[in-house]
Amino acid sequence: MGKYKLVVSLEWKITYFKLLTAFPLFFPQNEQAVKKYGIASKYMVYNGPFVHKGGLAPTSLGSWSRTSTTGTRRMSADQNQLFCPKSPSTAYNLYQAGKFDGTILDAQASKQLTKSKGYTIRKVANTQYLQFNLKKYSKFKSTNLRRGISMAINRSSLSKTLGATYKVATTLTSSGLTTVNGEDFTKLAASSEAKKYTSYNKQLAKQYFETGLKEEGLSKLSFTLLASDDDTSKKLAEFVQSQLETAFGDKITVKVQSIPSKTKLNRVLAGNFECTLYGWIADYADPISFLDCETTGNSYNYGSWSNKEYDKLIAASKTSSGEAHMKLLAKAENILMVKPGGNSFNSSQQGLDDQEQGQGHYLQQCRRLLQLQVCLHR
């Protein structure tokens, strides 16, 4: 309505709509730039004090020069350069040489440098989990088999292996995302039964796993675990491999295949995988951002897990509000843990430091060179 007012009409009440408006996907677009947006500096548009100069490359986002003093009271730099080195160790070496102002740390460095000047942890709602290809491989269809795999993974040891910034995850929704009556949503969602299947118990894991093998008519389970080839993903996948082969002995063989992220994504999208290591970062501070991904037919439900009761609860939550909305989501989360389509085991503290503000701080953080994970900065 007019030049400066936008009216949005909703088909039903969305309790987290305000959070959605801070999500970059819903930001307004410059009509003249949309068709060629981002492919070269001359086609970019800006709403801040910096403009992009120079080319784009896989490991560099080029140079950003300040053209005005707007919004720069806390900035002294007239120019910023953004680089994306593939290896955190390479980035750290460049930081040590004075060529970087900030850098992401890998698991080992995050443990060694906790007391260093500039060490910073920025929290984000991120959960890592396994997705089994249930559509293509019947060997994963036994719920008991997947429960056994979940209980065979020592999440506490995993978090210590990856570094001080990684926390144990027993739900798909990350802890710290939102609260219900002053209590973290994940506590509302975790029933005693769910806790049973997400707690490390090697003996019980073996019982469930062997029951699952019998249900599928198998004497042994063999599969390839697909992961990205970055340092953290490799360590995570290798940890899972070690845990499962230690727990189940000659009843299981796990092969880890680490490949570039883009190649991995293409294979997953094509359904060309057995089991994949996957992660999700919430787009806004509502559990539906995580849980909607596991509904039947959702494009992010790569494993094709399906549960009618789960789908009904998610659908009902979308037309409810307040505490009723959260209770429906908590019931759905509980189903996901008791009858797992995958196994959540790891969440991290990294990236943005304020989920309540959604993604609204993303551009501001980038301008300050602080859109980092576990990082050192000057």
Tab-separated table of C-alpha atoms in Angstrom:
chain	number	residue	atom	x	y	z
A	1	MET	CA	0.000	0.000	0.000
A	2	GLY	CA	1.849	3.048	-1.233
A	3	LYS	CA	5.621	3.206	-1.451
A	4	TYR	CA	6.484	2.356	2.127
A	5	LYS	CA	3.796	0.038	3.475
A	6	LEU	CA	3.413	-3.699	2.814
A	7	VAL	CA	0.299	-5.583	3.919
A	8	VAL	CA	0.490	-9.373	4.192
A	9	SER	CA	-2.720	-11.407	4.458
A	10	LEU	CA	-2.362	-14.879	5.991
A	11	GLU	CA	-4.639	-17.858	5.388
A	12	TRP	CA	-4.235	-18.786	9.053
A	13	LYS	CA	-2.485	-17.404	12.115
A	14	ILE	CA	1.260	-18.066	12.145
A	15	THR	CA	2.579	-17.460	15.628
A	16	TYR	CA	6.178	-17.165	14.420
A	17	PHE	CA	5.388	-14.828	11.498
A	18	LYS	CA	7.390	-11.949	13.002
A	19	LEU	CA	10.453	-14.197	13.072
A	20	LEU	CA	9.907	-15.140	9.432
A	21	THR	CA	10.070	-11.488	8.371
A	22	ALA	CA	13.693	-11.361	9.574
A	23	PHE	CA	14.601	-14.338	7.372
A	24	PRO	CA	16.624	-13.210	4.285
A	25	LEU	CA	14.384	-15.187	1.905
A	26	PHE	CA	11.628	-12.673	2.641
A	27	PHE	CA	13.754	-9.546	2.239
A	28	PRO	CA	12.609	-7.148	-0.507
A	29	GLN	CA	14.406	-7.410	-3.833
A	30	ASN	CA	15.553	-4.634	-6.125
A	31	GLU	CA	13.542	-5.272	-9.286
A	32	GLN	CA	16.290	-4.095	-11.646
A	33	ALA	CA	18.859	-6.408	-10.091
A	34	VAL	CA	16.823	-9.606	-9.608
A	35	LYS	CA	17.578	-11.282	-12.948
A	36	LYS	CA	21.351	-10.876	-12.689
A	37	TYR	CA	21.654	-10.561	-8.921
A	38	GLY	CA	25.032	-11.526	-7.511
A	39	ILE	CA	26.799	-12.728	-10.644
A	40	ALA	CA	29.128	-9.686	-10.818
A	41	SER	CA	29.848	-6.527	-8.825
A	42	LYS	CA	28.100	-4.251	-11.318
A	43	TYR	CA	24.809	-6.111	-10.835
A	44	MET	CA	24.796	-5.941	-7.032
A	45	VAL	CA	22.701	-3.560	-4.946
A	46	TYR	CA	23.411	-2.456	-1.380
A	47	ASN	CA	21.652	-1.023	1.666
A	48	GLY	CA	24.786	-0.473	3.760
A	49	PRO	CA	28.010	1.516	3.659
A	50	PHE	CA	30.072	-1.055	1.713
A	51	VAL	CA	29.996	-1.963	-1.971
A	52	HIS	CA	31.641	-4.947	-3.641
A	53	LYS	CA	34.595	-4.542	-5.979
A	54	GLY	CA	36.473	-7.268	-7.792
A	55	GLY	CA	35.550	-10.781	-8.815
A	56	LEU	CA	34.044	-13.722	-6.999
A	57	ALA	CA	35.858	-17.028	-6.515
A	58	PRO	CA	35.241	-20.254	-4.563
A	59	THR	CA	37.687	-19.155	-1.851
A	60	SER	CA	37.130	-15.393	-1.931
A	61	LEU	CA	34.187	-13.026	-1.860
A	62	GLY	CA	36.423	-10.211	-3.020
A	63	SER	CA	36.891	-6.716	-1.666
A	64	TRP	CA	34.225	-4.551	-0.037
A	65	SER	CA	34.885	-0.785	0.067
A	66	ARG	CA	33.152	1.783	2.240
A	67	THR	CA	31.348	4.470	0.259
A	68	SER	CA	29.588	6.273	3.111
A	69	THR	CA	29.724	6.685	6.888
A	70	THR	CA	26.142	5.463	7.376
A	71	GLY	CA	25.872	2.887	10.154
A	72	THR	CA	29.644	2.727	10.673
A	73	ARG	CA	30.076	4.295	14.090
A	74	ARG	CA	31.718	1.082	15.324
A	75	MET	CA	33.816	0.542	12.206
A	76	SER	CA	37.241	1.932	11.500
A	77	ALA	CA	37.985	0.011	8.301
A	78	ASP	CA	37.520	1.614	4.901
A	79	GLN	CA	37.793	-1.746	3.174
A	80	ASN	CA	37.045	-5.365	4.034
A	81	GLN	CA	38.056	-8.527	2.238
A	82	LEU	CA	36.198	-11.784	2.755
A	83	PHE	CA	37.887	-15.133	2.162
A	84	CYS	CA	36.516	-18.678	2.378
A	85	PRO	CA	39.478	-21.060	2.768
A	86	LYS	CA	38.349	-24.680	2.760
A	87	SER	CA	40.600	-25.748	5.608
A	88	PRO	CA	40.242	-24.102	9.067
A	89	SER	CA	43.947	-24.815	9.702
A	90	THR	CA	44.889	-22.787	6.610
A	91	ALA	CA	42.695	-19.933	7.780
A	92	TYR	CA	44.215	-20.060	11.262
A	93	ASN	CA	47.768	-19.907	9.856
A	94	LEU	CA	46.798	-16.821	7.838
A	95	TYR	CA	45.291	-15.317	10.986
A	96	GLN	CA	48.536	-15.965	12.868
A	97	ALA	CA	50.457	-14.280	10.050
A	98	GLY	CA	48.300	-11.160	10.450
A	99	LYS	CA	46.535	-11.574	7.103
A	100	PHE	CA	43.102	-12.361	8.567
A	101	ASP	CA	41.198	-10.340	11.169
A	102	GLY	CA	39.025	-13.320	12.074
A	103	THR	CA	38.936	-17.048	11.397
A	104	ILE	CA	36.871	-20.131	12.104
A	105	LEU	CA	38.596	-22.743	14.253
A	106	ASP	CA	38.489	-26.485	13.730
A	107	ALA	CA	37.757	-28.962	16.528
A	108	GLN	CA	41.370	-29.354	17.693
A	109	ALA	CA	42.157	-25.645	17.680
A	110	SER	CA	38.931	-24.840	19.517
A	111	LYS	CA	40.138	-27.038	22.393
A	112	GLN	CA	43.678	-25.661	22.436
A	113	LEU	CA	42.906	-21.944	22.133
A	114	THR	CA	40.045	-21.464	24.598
A	115	LYS	CA	42.096	-19.003	26.668
A	116	SER	CA	43.521	-17.073	23.713
A	117	LYS	CA	42.730	-13.412	23.213
A	118	GLY	CA	39.966	-13.000	20.668
A	119	TYR	CA	38.511	-16.487	21.227
A	120	THR	CA	34.754	-16.196	20.721
A	121	ILE	CA	31.824	-18.608	20.670
A	122	ARG	CA	28.692	-17.508	18.835
A	123	LYS	CA	25.658	-19.707	19.259
A	124	VAL	CA	23.383	-20.913	16.505
A	125	ALA	CA	20.607	-23.497	16.392
A	126	ASN	CA	22.388	-26.282	14.523
A	127	THR	CA	21.900	-30.054	14.835
A	128	GLN	CA	23.893	-32.805	13.120
A	129	TYR	CA	22.227	-36.147	12.512
A	130	LEU	CA	22.174	-39.303	10.405
A	131	GLN	CA	19.602	-39.831	7.666
A	132	PHE	CA	18.965	-43.377	6.452
A	133	ASN	CA	17.671	-43.895	2.923
A	134	LEU	CA	14.498	-45.772	3.876
A	135	LYS	CA	12.967	-45.445	0.412
A	136	LYS	CA	15.749	-47.245	-1.447
A	137	TYR	CA	17.186	-49.603	1.180
A	138	SER	CA	14.847	-51.894	3.107
A	139	LYS	CA	17.681	-52.963	5.424
A	140	PHE	CA	17.174	-49.737	7.427
A	141	LYS	CA	13.402	-50.080	7.839
A	142	SER	CA	13.459	-51.780	11.237
A	143	THR	CA	12.771	-49.209	13.946
A	144	ASN	CA	14.587	-51.424	16.451
A	145	LEU	CA	17.699	-51.489	14.266
A	146	ARG	CA	17.771	-47.686	14.107
A	147	ARG	CA	17.160	-47.476	17.848
A	148	GLY	CA	20.146	-49.735	18.390
A	149	ILE	CA	22.345	-47.495	16.247
A	150	SER	CA	21.190	-44.448	18.232
A	151	MET	CA	22.009	-46.025	21.598
A	152	ALA	CA	25.446	-47.180	20.359
A	153	ILE	CA	26.672	-43.613	19.872
A	154	ASN	CA	28.228	-41.983	22.921
A	155	ARG	CA	27.168	-38.410	22.306
A	156	SER	CA	29.085	-37.083	25.287
A	157	SER	CA	32.355	-38.525	23.995
A	158	LEU	CA	31.549	-37.201	20.532
A	159	SER	CA	31.148	-33.644	21.790
A	160	LYS	CA	34.502	-33.883	23.584
A	161	THR	CA	36.147	-35.281	20.462
A	162	LEU	CA	34.911	-32.398	18.324
A	163	GLY	CA	35.775	-29.682	20.826
A	164	ALA	CA	34.417	-27.513	23.601
A	165	THR	CA	31.890	-25.822	21.345
A	166	TYR	CA	29.842	-28.911	20.522
A	167	LYS	CA	27.000	-30.037	22.757
A	168	VAL	CA	25.134	-33.328	23.072
A	169	ALA	CA	21.885	-33.435	21.057
A	170	THR	CA	19.101	-35.858	21.949
A	171	THR	CA	16.395	-34.101	19.916
A	172	LEU	CA	16.268	-32.860	16.346
A	173	THR	CA	15.380	-29.375	17.595
A	174	SER	CA	18.472	-27.763	19.070
A	175	SER	CA	18.560	-26.694	22.694
A	176	GLY	CA	18.378	-22.980	23.372
A	177	LEU	CA	16.142	-22.281	20.376
A	178	THR	CA	13.062	-21.278	22.357
A	179	THR	CA	11.396	-21.729	25.732
A	180	VAL	CA	7.948	-22.801	26.949
A	181	ASN	CA	6.899	-21.312	30.292
A	182	GLY	CA	10.533	-20.520	31.027
A	183	GLU	CA	11.777	-24.033	30.223
A	184	ASP	CA	13.751	-25.080	27.158
A	185	PHE	CA	11.539	-26.654	24.495
A	186	THR	CA	13.773	-29.741	24.248
A	187	LYS	CA	12.970	-30.637	27.871
A	188	LEU	CA	9.261	-30.486	27.096
A	189	ALA	CA	9.811	-32.790	24.117
A	190	ALA	CA	11.960	-35.437	25.809
A	191	SER	CA	9.869	-38.226	27.346
A	192	SER	CA	11.438	-41.007	29.396
A	193	GLU	CA	11.018	-43.348	26.416
A	194	ALA	CA	12.738	-40.892	24.087
A	195	LYS	CA	15.595	-40.497	26.557
A	196	LYS	CA	16.018	-44.262	26.582
A	197	TYR	CA	16.663	-44.390	22.833
A	198	THR	CA	18.942	-41.364	22.735
A	199	SER	CA	21.107	-42.319	25.726
A	200	TYR	CA	24.331	-44.285	25.319
A	201	ASN	CA	23.768	-47.884	26.365
A	202	LYS	CA	26.038	-50.345	24.594
A	203	GLN	CA	24.408	-53.479	25.973
A	204	LEU	CA	20.850	-52.376	25.181
A	205	ALA	CA	21.980	-51.078	21.794
A	206	LYS	CA	23.250	-54.536	20.865
A	207	GLN	CA	19.945	-56.153	21.872
A	208	TYR	CA	17.868	-53.772	19.747
A	209	PHE	CA	20.284	-53.955	16.830
A	210	GLU	CA	20.237	-57.754	16.734
A	211	THR	CA	16.429	-57.738	17.000
A	212	GLY	CA	16.353	-55.375	14.048
A	213	LEU	CA	18.618	-57.618	12.004
A	214	LYS	CA	16.263	-60.566	12.604
A	215	GLU	CA	13.248	-58.434	11.621
A	216	GLU	CA	14.907	-57.641	8.298
A	217	GLY	CA	16.183	-61.190	7.752
A	218	LEU	CA	19.827	-60.074	7.979
A	219	SER	CA	22.849	-61.611	9.671
A	220	LYS	CA	24.916	-58.449	9.230
A	221	LEU	CA	24.427	-54.783	8.254
A	222	SER	CA	26.841	-53.108	5.840
A	223	PHE	CA	26.501	-49.566	4.551
A	224	THR	CA	28.419	-46.504	3.393
A	225	LEU	CA	28.176	-43.335	5.478
A	226	LEU	CA	28.328	-40.295	3.212
A	227	ALA	CA	29.935	-37.135	4.628
A	228	SER	CA	31.446	-33.855	3.463
A	229	ASP	CA	35.228	-33.669	3.236
A	230	ASP	CA	35.774	-30.830	5.713
A	231	ASP	CA	37.794	-31.646	8.829
A	232	THR	CA	34.895	-31.655	11.306
A	233	SER	CA	32.585	-33.784	9.142
A	234	LYS	CA	35.372	-36.319	8.601
A	235	LYS	CA	36.019	-36.604	12.345
A	236	LEU	CA	32.325	-36.885	13.075
A	237	ALA	CA	31.761	-39.633	10.487
A	238	GLU	CA	34.826	-41.560	11.614
A	239	PHE	CA	33.657	-41.360	15.234
A	240	VAL	CA	30.264	-42.821	14.301
A	241	GLN	CA	31.985	-45.556	12.294
A	242	SER	CA	34.203	-46.473	15.252
A	243	GLN	CA	31.323	-46.454	17.738
A	244	LEU	CA	29.104	-48.727	15.651
A	245	GLU	CA	31.819	-51.218	14.750
A	246	THR	CA	32.968	-51.364	18.374
A	247	ALA	CA	29.407	-51.888	19.646
A	248	PHE	CA	28.254	-54.456	17.095
A	249	GLY	CA	31.511	-56.168	16.098
A	250	ASP	CA	31.237	-58.475	13.098
A	251	LYS	CA	27.506	-57.735	12.833
A	252	ILE	CA	28.194	-54.435	11.074
A	253	THR	CA	30.558	-52.840	8.561
A	254	VAL	CA	30.525	-49.073	8.064
A	255	LYS	CA	32.487	-47.450	5.252
A	256	VAL	CA	32.988	-43.677	5.408
A	257	GLN	CA	32.989	-41.801	2.113
A	258	SER	CA	34.028	-38.135	2.434
A	259	ILE	CA	33.440	-36.023	-0.674
A	260	PRO	CA	33.111	-32.296	-1.492
A	261	SER	CA	29.929	-30.748	-0.078
A	262	LYS	CA	28.467	-29.875	-3.469
A	263	THR	CA	28.988	-33.416	-4.762
A	264	LYS	CA	27.512	-34.847	-1.574
A	265	LEU	CA	24.429	-32.640	-1.840
A	266	ASN	CA	23.849	-33.650	-5.462
A	267	ARG	CA	24.054	-37.327	-4.522
A	268	VAL	CA	21.676	-36.899	-1.613
A	269	LEU	CA	19.189	-34.959	-3.747
A	270	ALA	CA	19.316	-37.755	-6.318
A	271	GLY	CA	18.723	-40.366	-3.594
A	272	ASN	CA	22.108	-41.891	-4.360
A	273	PHE	CA	23.168	-42.726	-0.802
A	274	GLU	CA	22.641	-45.314	1.931
A	275	CYS	CA	23.191	-43.184	5.021
A	276	THR	CA	24.274	-39.557	5.120
A	277	LEU	CA	25.594	-37.215	7.756
A	278	TYR	CA	23.348	-34.167	7.625
A	279	GLY	CA	22.899	-30.916	9.500
A	280	TRP	CA	20.171	-28.334	9.851
A	281	ILE	CA	20.306	-24.752	11.112
A	282	ALA	CA	17.005	-23.208	12.184
A	283	ASP	CA	15.867	-20.314	10.030
A	284	TYR	CA	13.833	-18.791	12.856
A	285	ALA	CA	13.268	-19.391	16.573
A	286	ASP	CA	10.464	-21.937	16.407
A	287	PRO	CA	10.849	-25.757	16.536
A	288	ILE	CA	8.741	-26.058	13.377
A	289	SER	CA	11.831	-24.920	11.439
A	290	PHE	CA	13.427	-28.256	12.350
A	291	LEU	CA	10.424	-30.541	12.616
A	292	ASP	CA	8.714	-29.611	9.355
A	293	CYS	CA	11.735	-31.080	7.538
A	294	GLU	CA	10.739	-34.624	8.578
A	295	THR	CA	7.133	-34.546	7.362
A	296	THR	CA	6.148	-36.926	4.578
A	297	GLY	CA	7.167	-35.568	1.183
A	298	ASN	CA	9.184	-32.642	2.533
A	299	SER	CA	12.053	-31.843	0.153
A	300	TYR	CA	14.552	-31.984	3.042
A	301	ASN	CA	13.338	-35.398	4.208
A	302	TYR	CA	16.028	-37.114	2.143
A	303	GLY	CA	15.598	-40.450	3.909
A	304	SER	CA	11.826	-40.565	3.161
A	305	TRP	CA	10.901	-41.341	6.776
A	306	SER	CA	7.122	-41.189	7.192
A	307	ASN	CA	4.732	-41.315	10.137
A	308	LYS	CA	1.025	-40.409	9.837
A	309	GLU	CA	0.640	-39.326	13.470
A	310	TYR	CA	3.720	-37.137	13.174
A	311	ASP	CA	2.343	-35.475	10.024
A	312	LYS	CA	-1.004	-34.777	11.741
A	313	LEU	CA	0.686	-33.165	14.742
A	314	ILE	CA	2.841	-30.915	12.552
A	315	ALA	CA	-0.181	-29.895	10.472
A	316	ALA	CA	-2.194	-29.121	13.617
A	317	SER	CA	0.662	-27.072	15.087
A	318	LYS	CA	0.581	-24.753	12.073
A	319	THR	CA	-2.957	-23.614	12.915
A	320	SER	CA	-2.427	-23.339	16.677
A	321	SER	CA	-0.662	-20.768	18.808
A	322	GLY	CA	1.050	-20.256	22.132
A	323	GLU	CA	1.496	-23.193	24.473
A	324	ALA	CA	-0.859	-25.413	22.437
A	325	HIS	CA	1.405	-24.928	19.414
A	326	MET	CA	4.474	-25.963	21.405
A	327	LYS	CA	2.806	-29.007	22.981
A	328	LEU	CA	1.841	-30.353	19.564
A	329	LEU	CA	5.406	-29.895	18.362
A	330	ALA	CA	6.751	-31.558	21.508
A	331	LYS	CA	4.569	-34.627	20.830
A	332	ALA	CA	5.846	-34.727	17.256
A	333	GLU	CA	9.463	-34.419	18.426
A	334	ASN	CA	8.900	-37.311	20.814
A	335	ILE	CA	7.671	-39.544	17.973
A	336	LEU	CA	10.773	-38.678	15.982
A	337	MET	CA	13.009	-39.803	18.837
A	338	VAL	CA	11.041	-42.960	19.735
A	339	LYS	CA	10.565	-44.092	16.115
A	340	PRO	CA	13.645	-42.469	14.583
A	341	GLY	CA	13.988	-41.740	10.913
A	342	GLY	CA	17.530	-40.719	11.739
A	343	ASN	CA	19.725	-40.209	14.784
A	344	SER	CA	20.465	-36.760	16.213
A	345	PHE	CA	23.685	-36.696	18.175
A	346	ASN	CA	25.437	-33.380	17.940
A	347	SER	CA	24.649	-29.693	18.092
A	348	SER	CA	27.105	-26.833	17.898
A	349	GLN	CA	27.569	-23.345	19.214
A	350	GLN	CA	28.621	-21.265	16.255
A	351	GLY	CA	27.610	-18.453	13.896
A	352	LEU	CA	24.931	-16.051	15.074
A	353	ASP	CA	24.555	-15.227	18.722
A	354	ASP	CA	20.871	-14.308	18.892
A	355	GLN	CA	18.264	-16.693	17.508
A	356	GLU	CA	15.430	-14.676	19.016
A	357	GLN	CA	16.258	-12.054	16.422
A	358	GLY	CA	16.042	-14.672	13.687
A	359	GLN	CA	18.398	-14.068	10.790
A	360	GLY	CA	18.047	-10.306	11.033
A	361	HIS	CA	21.606	-9.799	12.268
A	362	TYR	CA	23.160	-11.707	9.374
A	363	LEU	CA	24.070	-8.732	7.176
A	364	GLN	CA	25.173	-6.595	10.098
A	365	GLN	CA	27.385	-9.388	11.397
A	366	CYS	CA	28.994	-9.845	7.980
A	367	ARG	CA	29.847	-6.166	7.766
A	368	ARG	CA	31.638	-6.438	11.096
A	369	LEU	CA	33.501	-9.592	10.025
A	370	LEU	CA	31.917	-11.401	12.933
A	371	GLN	CA	29.660	-13.845	11.108
A	372	LEU	CA	31.940	-16.584	12.376
A	373	GLN	CA	31.696	-19.922	14.064
A	374	VAL	CA	34.120	-20.728	16.883
A	375	CYS	CA	36.554	-17.990	16.077
A	376	LEU	CA	39.484	-15.810	16.904
A	377	HIS	CA	39.250	-12.150	16.057
A	378	ARG	CA	41.406	-9.098	16.593
